[in-house]
Coordinates of C-alpha atoms in Angstrom, one line a residue:
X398 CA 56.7 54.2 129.6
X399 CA 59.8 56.6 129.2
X400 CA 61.6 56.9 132.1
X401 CA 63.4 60.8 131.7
X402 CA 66.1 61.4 134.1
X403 CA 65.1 64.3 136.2
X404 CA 67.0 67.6 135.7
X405 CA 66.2 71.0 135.7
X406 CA 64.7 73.1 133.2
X407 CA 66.9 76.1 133.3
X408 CA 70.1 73.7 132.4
X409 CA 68.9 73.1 129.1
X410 CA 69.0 76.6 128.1
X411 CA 66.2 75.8 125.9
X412 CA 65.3 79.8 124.2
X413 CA 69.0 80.2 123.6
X414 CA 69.2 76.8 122.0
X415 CA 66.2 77.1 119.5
X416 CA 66.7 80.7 118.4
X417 CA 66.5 80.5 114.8
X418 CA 63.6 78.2 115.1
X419 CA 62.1 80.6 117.6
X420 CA 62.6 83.7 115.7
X421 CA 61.0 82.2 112.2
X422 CA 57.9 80.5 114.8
X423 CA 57.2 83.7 115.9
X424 CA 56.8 85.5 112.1
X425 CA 54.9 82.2 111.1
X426 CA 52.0 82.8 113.9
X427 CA 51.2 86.3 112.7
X428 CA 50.2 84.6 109.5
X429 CA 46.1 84.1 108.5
X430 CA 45.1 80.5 106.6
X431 CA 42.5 80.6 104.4
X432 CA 41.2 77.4 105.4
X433 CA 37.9 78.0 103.5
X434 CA 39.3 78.0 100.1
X435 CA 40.8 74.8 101.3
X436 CA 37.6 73.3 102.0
X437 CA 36.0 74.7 99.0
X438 CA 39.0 72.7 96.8
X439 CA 37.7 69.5 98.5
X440 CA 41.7 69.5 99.9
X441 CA 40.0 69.1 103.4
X442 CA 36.8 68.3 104.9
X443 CA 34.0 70.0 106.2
X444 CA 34.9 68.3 109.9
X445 CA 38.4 69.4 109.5
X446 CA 37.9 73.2 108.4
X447 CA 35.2 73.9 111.4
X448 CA 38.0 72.1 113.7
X449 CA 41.0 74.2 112.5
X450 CA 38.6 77.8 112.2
X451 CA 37.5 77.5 115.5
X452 CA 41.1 76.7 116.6
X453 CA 42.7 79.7 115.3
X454 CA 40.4 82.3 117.2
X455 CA 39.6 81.0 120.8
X456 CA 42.1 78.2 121.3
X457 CA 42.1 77.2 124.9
X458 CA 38.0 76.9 125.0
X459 CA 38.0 75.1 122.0
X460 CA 41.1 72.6 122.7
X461 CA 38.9 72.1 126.2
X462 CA 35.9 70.8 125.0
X463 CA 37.0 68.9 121.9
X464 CA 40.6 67.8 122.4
X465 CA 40.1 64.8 120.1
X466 CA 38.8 66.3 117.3
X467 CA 41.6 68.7 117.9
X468 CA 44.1 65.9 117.8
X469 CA 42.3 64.3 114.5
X470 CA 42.5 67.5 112.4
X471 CA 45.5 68.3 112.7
X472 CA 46.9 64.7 112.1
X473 CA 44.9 64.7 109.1
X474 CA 46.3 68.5 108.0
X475 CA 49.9 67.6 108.5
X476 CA 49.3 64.5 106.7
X477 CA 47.0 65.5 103.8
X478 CA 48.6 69.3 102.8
X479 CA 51.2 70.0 101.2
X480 CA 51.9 73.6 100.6
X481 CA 55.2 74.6 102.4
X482 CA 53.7 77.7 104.5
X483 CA 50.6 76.1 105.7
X484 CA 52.4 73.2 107.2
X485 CA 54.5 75.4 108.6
X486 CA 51.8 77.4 110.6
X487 CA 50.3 73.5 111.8
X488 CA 53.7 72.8 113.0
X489 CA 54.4 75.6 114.9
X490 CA 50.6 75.9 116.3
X491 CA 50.7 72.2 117.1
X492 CA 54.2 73.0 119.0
X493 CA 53.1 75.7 121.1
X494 CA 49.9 73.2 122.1
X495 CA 52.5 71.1 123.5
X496 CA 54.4 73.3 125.0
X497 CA 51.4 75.3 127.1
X498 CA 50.6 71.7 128.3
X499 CA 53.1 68.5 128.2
X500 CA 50.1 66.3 129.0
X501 CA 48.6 66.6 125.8
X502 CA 51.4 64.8 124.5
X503 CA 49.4 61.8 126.5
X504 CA 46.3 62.9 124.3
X505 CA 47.9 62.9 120.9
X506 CA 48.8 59.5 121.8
X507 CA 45.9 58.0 123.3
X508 CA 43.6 59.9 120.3
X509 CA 45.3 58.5 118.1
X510 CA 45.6 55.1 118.9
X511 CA 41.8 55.0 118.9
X512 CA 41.4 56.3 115.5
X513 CA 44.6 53.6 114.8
X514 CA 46.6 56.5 113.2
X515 CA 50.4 56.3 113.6
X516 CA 51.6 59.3 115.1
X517 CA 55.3 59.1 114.7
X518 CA 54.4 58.4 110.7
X519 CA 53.3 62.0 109.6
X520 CA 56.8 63.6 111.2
X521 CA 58.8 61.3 110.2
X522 CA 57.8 61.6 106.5
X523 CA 58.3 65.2 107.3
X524 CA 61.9 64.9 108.1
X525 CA 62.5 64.7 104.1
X526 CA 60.8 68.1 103.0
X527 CA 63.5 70.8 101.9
X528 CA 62.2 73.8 104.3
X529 CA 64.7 73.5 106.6
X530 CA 61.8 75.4 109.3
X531 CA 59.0 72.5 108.6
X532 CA 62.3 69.8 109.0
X533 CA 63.9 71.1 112.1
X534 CA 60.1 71.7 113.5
X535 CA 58.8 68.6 113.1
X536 CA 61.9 67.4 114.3
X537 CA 61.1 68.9 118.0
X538 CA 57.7 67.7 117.8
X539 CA 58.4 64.1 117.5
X540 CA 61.5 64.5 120.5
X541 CA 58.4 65.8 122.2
X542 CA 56.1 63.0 121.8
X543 CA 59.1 60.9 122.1
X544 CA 59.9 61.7 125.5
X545 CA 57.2 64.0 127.3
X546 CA 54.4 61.2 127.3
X547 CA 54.5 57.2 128.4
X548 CA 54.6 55.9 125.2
X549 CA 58.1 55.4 123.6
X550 CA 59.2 55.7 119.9
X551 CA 58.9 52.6 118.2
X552 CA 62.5 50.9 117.5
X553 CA 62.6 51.5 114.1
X554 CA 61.3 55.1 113.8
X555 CA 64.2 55.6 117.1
X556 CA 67.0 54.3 114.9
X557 CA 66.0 56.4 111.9
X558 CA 65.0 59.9 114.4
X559 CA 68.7 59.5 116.2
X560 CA 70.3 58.7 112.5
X561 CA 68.6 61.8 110.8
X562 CA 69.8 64.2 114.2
X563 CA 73.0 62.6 113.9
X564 CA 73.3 63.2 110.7
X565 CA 71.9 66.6 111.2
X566 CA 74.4 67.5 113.5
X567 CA 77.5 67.1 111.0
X568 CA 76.0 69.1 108.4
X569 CA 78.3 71.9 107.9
X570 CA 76.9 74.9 108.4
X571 CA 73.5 73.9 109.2
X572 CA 71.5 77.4 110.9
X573 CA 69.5 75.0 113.0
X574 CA 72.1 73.4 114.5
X575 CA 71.5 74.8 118.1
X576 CA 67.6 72.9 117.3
X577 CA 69.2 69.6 116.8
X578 CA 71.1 69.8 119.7
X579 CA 67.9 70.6 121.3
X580 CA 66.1 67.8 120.5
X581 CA 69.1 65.1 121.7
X582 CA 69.4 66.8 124.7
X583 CA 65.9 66.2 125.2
X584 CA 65.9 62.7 123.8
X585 CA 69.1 61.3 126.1
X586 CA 67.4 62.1 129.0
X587 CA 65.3 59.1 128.1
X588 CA 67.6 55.6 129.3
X589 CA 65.7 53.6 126.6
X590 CA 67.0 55.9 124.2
X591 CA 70.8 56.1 125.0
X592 CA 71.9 52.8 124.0
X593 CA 70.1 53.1 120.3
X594 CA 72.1 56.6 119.8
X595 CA 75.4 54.4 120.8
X596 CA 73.9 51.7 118.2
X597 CA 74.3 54.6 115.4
X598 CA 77.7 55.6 116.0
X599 CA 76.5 58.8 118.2
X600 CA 79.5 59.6 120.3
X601 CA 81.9 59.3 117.8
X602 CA 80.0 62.0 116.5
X603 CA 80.0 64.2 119.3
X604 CA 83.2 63.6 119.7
X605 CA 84.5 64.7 116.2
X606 CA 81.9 67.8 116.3
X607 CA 83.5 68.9 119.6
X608 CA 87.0 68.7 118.5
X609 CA 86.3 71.0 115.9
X610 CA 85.8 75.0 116.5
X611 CA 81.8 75.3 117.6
X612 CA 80.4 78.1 119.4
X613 CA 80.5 78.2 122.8
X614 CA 76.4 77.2 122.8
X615 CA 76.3 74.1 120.9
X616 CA 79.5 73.0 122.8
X617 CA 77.4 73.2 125.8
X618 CA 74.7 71.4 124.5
X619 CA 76.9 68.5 122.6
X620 CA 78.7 68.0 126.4
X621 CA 75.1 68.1 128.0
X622 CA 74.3 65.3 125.9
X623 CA 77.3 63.3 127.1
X624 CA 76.5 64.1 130.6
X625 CA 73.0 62.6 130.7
X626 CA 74.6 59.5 129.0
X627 CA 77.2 58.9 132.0
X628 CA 74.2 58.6 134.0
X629 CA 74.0 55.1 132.7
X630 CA 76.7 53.5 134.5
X631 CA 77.6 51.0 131.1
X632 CA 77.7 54.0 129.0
X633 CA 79.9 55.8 132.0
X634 CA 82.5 52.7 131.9
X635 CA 82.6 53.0 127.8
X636 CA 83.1 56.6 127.5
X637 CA 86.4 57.2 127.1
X638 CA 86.6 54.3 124.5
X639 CA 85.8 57.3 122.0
X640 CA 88.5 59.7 123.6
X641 CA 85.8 62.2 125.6
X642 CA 88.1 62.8 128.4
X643 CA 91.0 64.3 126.3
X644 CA 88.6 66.3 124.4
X645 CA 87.0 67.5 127.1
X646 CA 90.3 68.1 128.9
X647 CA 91.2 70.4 126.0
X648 CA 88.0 72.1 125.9
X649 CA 88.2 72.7 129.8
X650 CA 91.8 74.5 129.3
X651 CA 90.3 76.8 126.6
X652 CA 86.7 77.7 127.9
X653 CA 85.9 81.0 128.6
X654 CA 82.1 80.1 129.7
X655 CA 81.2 79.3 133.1
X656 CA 78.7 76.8 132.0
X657 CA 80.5 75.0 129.6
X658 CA 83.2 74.9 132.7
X659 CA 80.8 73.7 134.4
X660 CA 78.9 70.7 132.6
X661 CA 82.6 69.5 132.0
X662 CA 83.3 68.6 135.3
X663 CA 79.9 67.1 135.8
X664 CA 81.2 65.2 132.8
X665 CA 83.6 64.2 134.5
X666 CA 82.5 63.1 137.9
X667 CA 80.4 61.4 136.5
X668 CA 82.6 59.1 135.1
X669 CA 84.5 58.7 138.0
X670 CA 81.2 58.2 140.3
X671 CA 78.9 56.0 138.0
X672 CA 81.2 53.1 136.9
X673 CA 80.5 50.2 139.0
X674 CA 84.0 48.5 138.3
X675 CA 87.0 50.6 140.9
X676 CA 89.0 49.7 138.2
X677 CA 87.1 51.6 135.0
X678 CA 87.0 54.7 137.4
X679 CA 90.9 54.7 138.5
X680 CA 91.3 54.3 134.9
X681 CA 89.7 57.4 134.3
X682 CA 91.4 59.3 136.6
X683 CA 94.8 58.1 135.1
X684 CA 93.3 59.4 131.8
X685 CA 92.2 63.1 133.7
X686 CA 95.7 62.8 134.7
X687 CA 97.3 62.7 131.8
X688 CA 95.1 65.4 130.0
X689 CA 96.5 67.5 132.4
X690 CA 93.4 68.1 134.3
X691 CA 94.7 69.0 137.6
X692 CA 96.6 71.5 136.3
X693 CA 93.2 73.0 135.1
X694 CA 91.6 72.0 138.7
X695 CA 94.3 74.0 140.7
X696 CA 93.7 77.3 138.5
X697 CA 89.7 76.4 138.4
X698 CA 90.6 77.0 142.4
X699 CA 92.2 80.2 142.5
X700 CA 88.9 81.6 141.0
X701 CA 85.2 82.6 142.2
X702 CA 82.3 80.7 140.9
X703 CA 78.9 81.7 142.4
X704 CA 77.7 77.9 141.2
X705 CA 78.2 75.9 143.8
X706 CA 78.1 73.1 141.5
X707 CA 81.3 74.0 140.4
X708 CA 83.4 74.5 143.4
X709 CA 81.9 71.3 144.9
X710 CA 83.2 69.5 141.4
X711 CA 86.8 71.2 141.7
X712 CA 87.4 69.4 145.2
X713 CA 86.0 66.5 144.5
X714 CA 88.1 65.9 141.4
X715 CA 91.3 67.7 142.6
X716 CA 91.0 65.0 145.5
X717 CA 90.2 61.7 143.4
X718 CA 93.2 62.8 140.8
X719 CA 95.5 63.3 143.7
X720 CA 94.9 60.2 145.1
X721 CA 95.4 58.5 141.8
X722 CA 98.5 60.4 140.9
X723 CA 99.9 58.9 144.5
X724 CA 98.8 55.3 143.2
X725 CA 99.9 55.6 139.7
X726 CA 102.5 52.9 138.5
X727 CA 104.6 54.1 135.5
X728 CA 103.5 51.3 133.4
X729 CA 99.8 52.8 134.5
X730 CA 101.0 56.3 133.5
X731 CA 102.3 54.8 130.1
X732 CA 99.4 52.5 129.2
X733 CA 97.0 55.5 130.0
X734 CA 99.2 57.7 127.8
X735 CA 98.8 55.1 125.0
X736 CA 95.4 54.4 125.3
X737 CA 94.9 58.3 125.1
X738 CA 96.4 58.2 121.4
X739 CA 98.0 61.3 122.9
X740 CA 101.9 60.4 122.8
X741 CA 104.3 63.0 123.7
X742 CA 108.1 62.9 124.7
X743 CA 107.3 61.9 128.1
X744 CA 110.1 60.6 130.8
X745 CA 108.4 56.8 130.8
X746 CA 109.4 56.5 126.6
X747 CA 113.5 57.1 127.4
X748 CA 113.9 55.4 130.4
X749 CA 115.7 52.1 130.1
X750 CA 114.8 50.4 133.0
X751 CA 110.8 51.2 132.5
X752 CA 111.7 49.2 128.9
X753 CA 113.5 46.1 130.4
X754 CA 110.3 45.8 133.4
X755 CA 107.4 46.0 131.7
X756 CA 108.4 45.3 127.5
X757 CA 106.3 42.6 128.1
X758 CA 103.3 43.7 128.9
X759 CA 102.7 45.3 125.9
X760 CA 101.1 41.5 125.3
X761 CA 98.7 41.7 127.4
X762 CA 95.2 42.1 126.4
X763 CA 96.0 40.5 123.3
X764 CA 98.7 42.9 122.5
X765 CA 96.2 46.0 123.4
X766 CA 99.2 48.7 123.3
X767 CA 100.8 47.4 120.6
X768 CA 98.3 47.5 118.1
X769 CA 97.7 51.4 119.3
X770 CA 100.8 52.3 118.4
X771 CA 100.9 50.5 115.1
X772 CA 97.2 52.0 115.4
X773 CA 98.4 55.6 115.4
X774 CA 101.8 54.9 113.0
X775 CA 98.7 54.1 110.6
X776 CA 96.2 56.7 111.4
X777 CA 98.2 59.9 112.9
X778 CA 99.8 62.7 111.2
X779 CA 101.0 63.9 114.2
X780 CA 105.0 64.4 114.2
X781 CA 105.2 63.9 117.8
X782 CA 103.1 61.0 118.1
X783 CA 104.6 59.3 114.8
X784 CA 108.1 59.7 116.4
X785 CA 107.0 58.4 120.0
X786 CA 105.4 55.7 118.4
X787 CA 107.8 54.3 116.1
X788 CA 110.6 54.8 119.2
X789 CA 108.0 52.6 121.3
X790 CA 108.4 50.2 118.9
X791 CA 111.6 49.6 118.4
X792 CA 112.3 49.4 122.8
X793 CA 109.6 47.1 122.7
X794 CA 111.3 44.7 120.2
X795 CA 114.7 45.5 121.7
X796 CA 113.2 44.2 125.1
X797 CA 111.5 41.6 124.1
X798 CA 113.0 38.5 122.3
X799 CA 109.8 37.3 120.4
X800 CA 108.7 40.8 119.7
X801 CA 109.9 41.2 115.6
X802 CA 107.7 38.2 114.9
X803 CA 104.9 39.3 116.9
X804 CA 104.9 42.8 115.6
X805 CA 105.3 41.3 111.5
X806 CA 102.0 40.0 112.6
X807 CA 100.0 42.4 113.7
X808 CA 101.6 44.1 110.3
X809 CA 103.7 46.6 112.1
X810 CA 107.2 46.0 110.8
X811 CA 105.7 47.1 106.9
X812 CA 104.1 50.8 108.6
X813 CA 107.1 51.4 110.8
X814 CA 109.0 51.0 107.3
X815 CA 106.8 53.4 105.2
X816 CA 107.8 56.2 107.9
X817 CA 111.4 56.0 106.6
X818 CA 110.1 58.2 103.8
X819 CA 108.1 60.5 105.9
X820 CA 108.7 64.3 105.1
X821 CA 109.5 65.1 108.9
X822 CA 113.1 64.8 109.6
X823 CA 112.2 63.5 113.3
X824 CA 109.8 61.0 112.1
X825 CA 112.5 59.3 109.7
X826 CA 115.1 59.2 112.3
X827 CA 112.9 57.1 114.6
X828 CA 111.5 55.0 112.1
X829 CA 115.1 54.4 110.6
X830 CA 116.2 53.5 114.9
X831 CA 113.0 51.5 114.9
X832 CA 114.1 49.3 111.6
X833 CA 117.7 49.0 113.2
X834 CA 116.3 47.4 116.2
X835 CA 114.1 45.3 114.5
X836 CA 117.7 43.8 112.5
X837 CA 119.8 44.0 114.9
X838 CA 117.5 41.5 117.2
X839 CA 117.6 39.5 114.6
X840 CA 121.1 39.3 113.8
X841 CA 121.4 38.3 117.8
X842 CA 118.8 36.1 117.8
X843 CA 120.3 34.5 114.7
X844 CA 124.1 34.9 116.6
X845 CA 122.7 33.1 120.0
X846 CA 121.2 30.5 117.7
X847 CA 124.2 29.7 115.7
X848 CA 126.5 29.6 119.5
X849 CA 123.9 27.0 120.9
X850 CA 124.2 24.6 117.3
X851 CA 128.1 25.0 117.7
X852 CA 127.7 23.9 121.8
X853 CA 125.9 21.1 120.2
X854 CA 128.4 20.0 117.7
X855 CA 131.7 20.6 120.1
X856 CA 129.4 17.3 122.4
X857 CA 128.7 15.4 119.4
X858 CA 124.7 15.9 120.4
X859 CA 123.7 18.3 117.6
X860 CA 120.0 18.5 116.6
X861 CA 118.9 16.3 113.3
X862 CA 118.3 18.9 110.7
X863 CA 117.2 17.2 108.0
X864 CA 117.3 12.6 106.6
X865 CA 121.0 11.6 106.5

C-alpha cells in the first residue's frame, strides 16, 4: 500500500504546472473517433467498440454500471492501436476518469488483476512513442496509478518511471517540462518511492537543473520535490551531501516569488527539524550560515507576508542560525566552508594561529578536507576557489610535518603543480606559494634530519645505515 505524505492540494499548483498538457487535452476532447470503421477493420472487437461508443456519449451512467468492462477496453485500446491521435483522445479520456474520481485508480487495479493484465505494461511501452502529448500523458497516468491507489509500482517499472522523468527533466528545452515536474512532485510524496529516485542519481539532478536559469515555476516545483524528500529523516541528514543548501541559499537571495520564498524555508527547516542526529542538524546550520542565510532572514523580516507559513519559518530559522553562529568554533566555520565547495578569502584562511591549532585536523575523517580541496583544485574553474584552495594547501603542509607525503598520496602535490600554468595571475601566484611550501618543508625536514645524524656521530652512537 502507498503511504502519500499528506499535503495540500493547492501547494502543488497543479493547472499552472501542466499547462501545455492542459491546453493540447482540452483541443484533443473536442475530437470524434470513428470507432466503427475500427471495428469494421477487425482493429477491435465487437465488445470493445460497444464499450468505447457508449463511453463517449453518456459517460458517468455508463462507467456506473459497467466499470470493468470500462477498465478492459480501454486497456485493450491503448494496448492494441496505434494511430498517434486516437491514442491520444484514450489517454486524455482515461485521465479525466481518474481525475473526476481517484478511487477508480483502485478499479483499474483490481480489474485488471482479474483479467491478469499488467497495468503499468501498456504506459510504460508508451513512454517510447515520439508524440511528445501521448509521452508526457501517459507519463501522468502511470504517477497516478503509482501513487493514488494501494498498490505500488513494481521495482523495476519504479526504477525505469523515475529514470525516464529524470531524464526528462534535463532535456533542454523540453515544453513539457512543468508535466514532468508534475508527476515527481506527485510521486515523492510516496516514502517507498524516495529512496529509488536517490538510487538513480535524482538530486544531483535537481540540483544541477536548479543551478541553472529555470523559470520561476519549475523552480518551485523542482524545490517542492526536495521538500517532500526531507520529510524522510535519512534523506533530511544526506541532503546537503549534493550541495542543496548553497543552492538554495542563492536562489533565496534572488527570488522574487513569494512561493518559491516560501517552500525554501520549508526546505530548510526541515532539515534542521527532521535529522535525528543534533549533530547533522548543527551542521546544517553552519552550512545556512555560511550561505549567508541570515543575512536573507533579517531582510525576509523587514517585509509583509500574508503566509503565515513564512513568518513562522523566518523566526524559527533566524533563531536556530543565531544560536549556531554563538556556538560556532572557527575550525567549524572552516570545515563547513570547505565542505560547501564554496571557498572565498575568508578571515579563517590567513590567520596563523587558526593554521598552527587545527593543521591537523585536516586528517580526520580519513583526510575528509583535504581531498575537497585537492577535490575542487581538480574540478573548479573558479579563480577564487582555485587560489583559496591551493593557499590551503600549502598552510596545511607548512603546519604539519607529515603533510607533503600525505598530500603526494592523495595525488595533490601533481594538481597543485599544473596550477602553476593557469591563465589567472592569482591562481599561479598561490600555486607557485603552495609548491614553495611543499620544498621548503622538505629542505627542513631534510635539515632537522641531517642535525640529529650529526648529534649521533659527535656521541659515537650513530644509526647503522647500511653492512660494514
Amino acid at each position: 500500500m502507498t503511504t502519500a505524505l499528506y499535503l495540500p492540494e493547492e501547494n502543488i499548483d497543479m493547472i499552472a504546472a501542466t499547462s501545455v498538457l492542459q491546453q493540447q487535452a482540452a483541443d484533443i476532447r473536442t475530437r470524434t473517433i470513428n470507432w466503427a470503421s475500427y471495428m469494421q477493420s477487425q482493429m477491435i472487437s465487437e465488445e470493445d467498440y460497444k464499450a468505447i461508443s457508449a463511453l463517449d456519449k453518456s459517460r458517468a451512467s455508463y462507467l456506473a454500471q459497467n466499470s470493468s468492462q470500462v477498465v478492459k477496453t480501454l486497456l485493450n485500446l491503448v494496448s492494441h492501436l496505434s494511430k498517434d491521435s486516437t491514442i491520444q483522445y484514450i489517454l486524455v479520456l482515461l485521465d479525466d476518469l481518474l481525475q473526476e474520481d481517484r478511487s477508480r485508480v483502485d478499479l483499474f487495479h483490481e480489474t485488471a488483476g482479474k483479467l491478469k493484465q499488467c497495468i503499468w505494461g501498456p504506459f510504460l511501452n508508451l513512454l517510447n512513442r515520439q508524440d511528445g502529448f501521448i509521452v508526457n500523458m501517459s507519463s501522468r497516468i502511470l504517477a497516478k496509478f503509482a501513487c493514488w491507489g494501494h498498490e505500488t509500482m513494481p521495482k523495476s517499472d519504479l526504477n525505469f518511471y523515475l529514470q525516464f522523468l529524470k531524464d526528462q527533466l534535463a532535456t533542454n528545452n523540453n515544453e513539457y517540462i512543468q508535466s514532468v515536474a508534475r508527476c515527481l512532485q506527485m510521486m515523492l510524496r510516496v516514502d517507498e518511492y524516495r529512496f529509488a529516485f536517490v538510487g538513480v542519481d535524482g538530486i544531483s539532478t535537481l540540483i544541477r537543473i536548479l543551478s541553472t536559469r529555470v523559470n520561476f515555476q519549475v523552480q518551485y516545483q523542482l524545490i517542492f520535490c526536495l521538500w517532500v524528500l526531507t520529510f524522510n529523516p535519512l534523506l533530511a541528514a544526506k541532503m546537503n551531501k549534493f550541495s542543496v543548501i548553497p543552492i538554495l541559499a542563492d536562489i533565496l537571495s534572488d527570488c522574487a516569488k513569494e512561493k518559491v520564498t516560501r517552500i525554501i524555508l520549508a526546505v530548510f527547516r526541515n532539515l534542521i527539524e527532521k535529522p535525528e542526529d543534533s549533530s547533522v542538524a548543527k551542521d546544517h546550520c553552519i552550512a545556512m550560515v555560511q550561505c549567508k542565510v541570515l543575512k536573507q532572514l533579517s531582510i525576509l523580516e523587514q517585509r509583509r507576508f500574508d503566509d503565515e507559513d513564512i513568518t513562522s519559518d523566518v523566526e524559527y530559522l533566524s533563531e536556530k542560525l543565531q544560536n549556531s553562529v554563538q556556538d560556532l568554533s572557527s575550525f567549524d566555520e572552516y570545515a563547513t566552508e570547505v565542505r560547501s565547495g564554496r571557498l572565498e578569502w575568508s578571515p579563517v584562511h590567513k590567520s596563523a594561529k587558526f593554521w598552527r591549532e587545527n593543521a591537523q585536523r585536516l586528517n580526520e575523517k580519513n583526510y575528509e578536507l583535504l581531498r575537497i580541496l585537492v577535490h575542487l583544485l581538480e574540478t573548479s574553474n573558479d579563480g577564487i576557489i582555485l587560489s583559496v584552495a591551493c593557499f590551503d594547501i600549502g598552510e596545511y603542509v607548512r603546519h604539519y610535518l607529515r603533510g607533503k607525503h600525505v598530500l603526494e598520496q592523495l595525488g595533490g602535490k601533481q594538481i597543485v603543480m599544473q596550477h602553476l600554468g593557469h591563465k589567472d595571475p592569482n591562481v599561479r601566484y598561490e600555486a607557485l606559494l603552495a609548491v614553495q611550501k611543499l620544498m621548503v618543508h622538505n629542505w627542513e625536514y631534510l635539515g632537522k634530519e641531517l642535525e640529529k645524524q650529526n648529534e649521533f656521530q659527535k656521541h659515537g652512537d650513530a644509526p647503522i645505515s647500511g653492512k660494514a
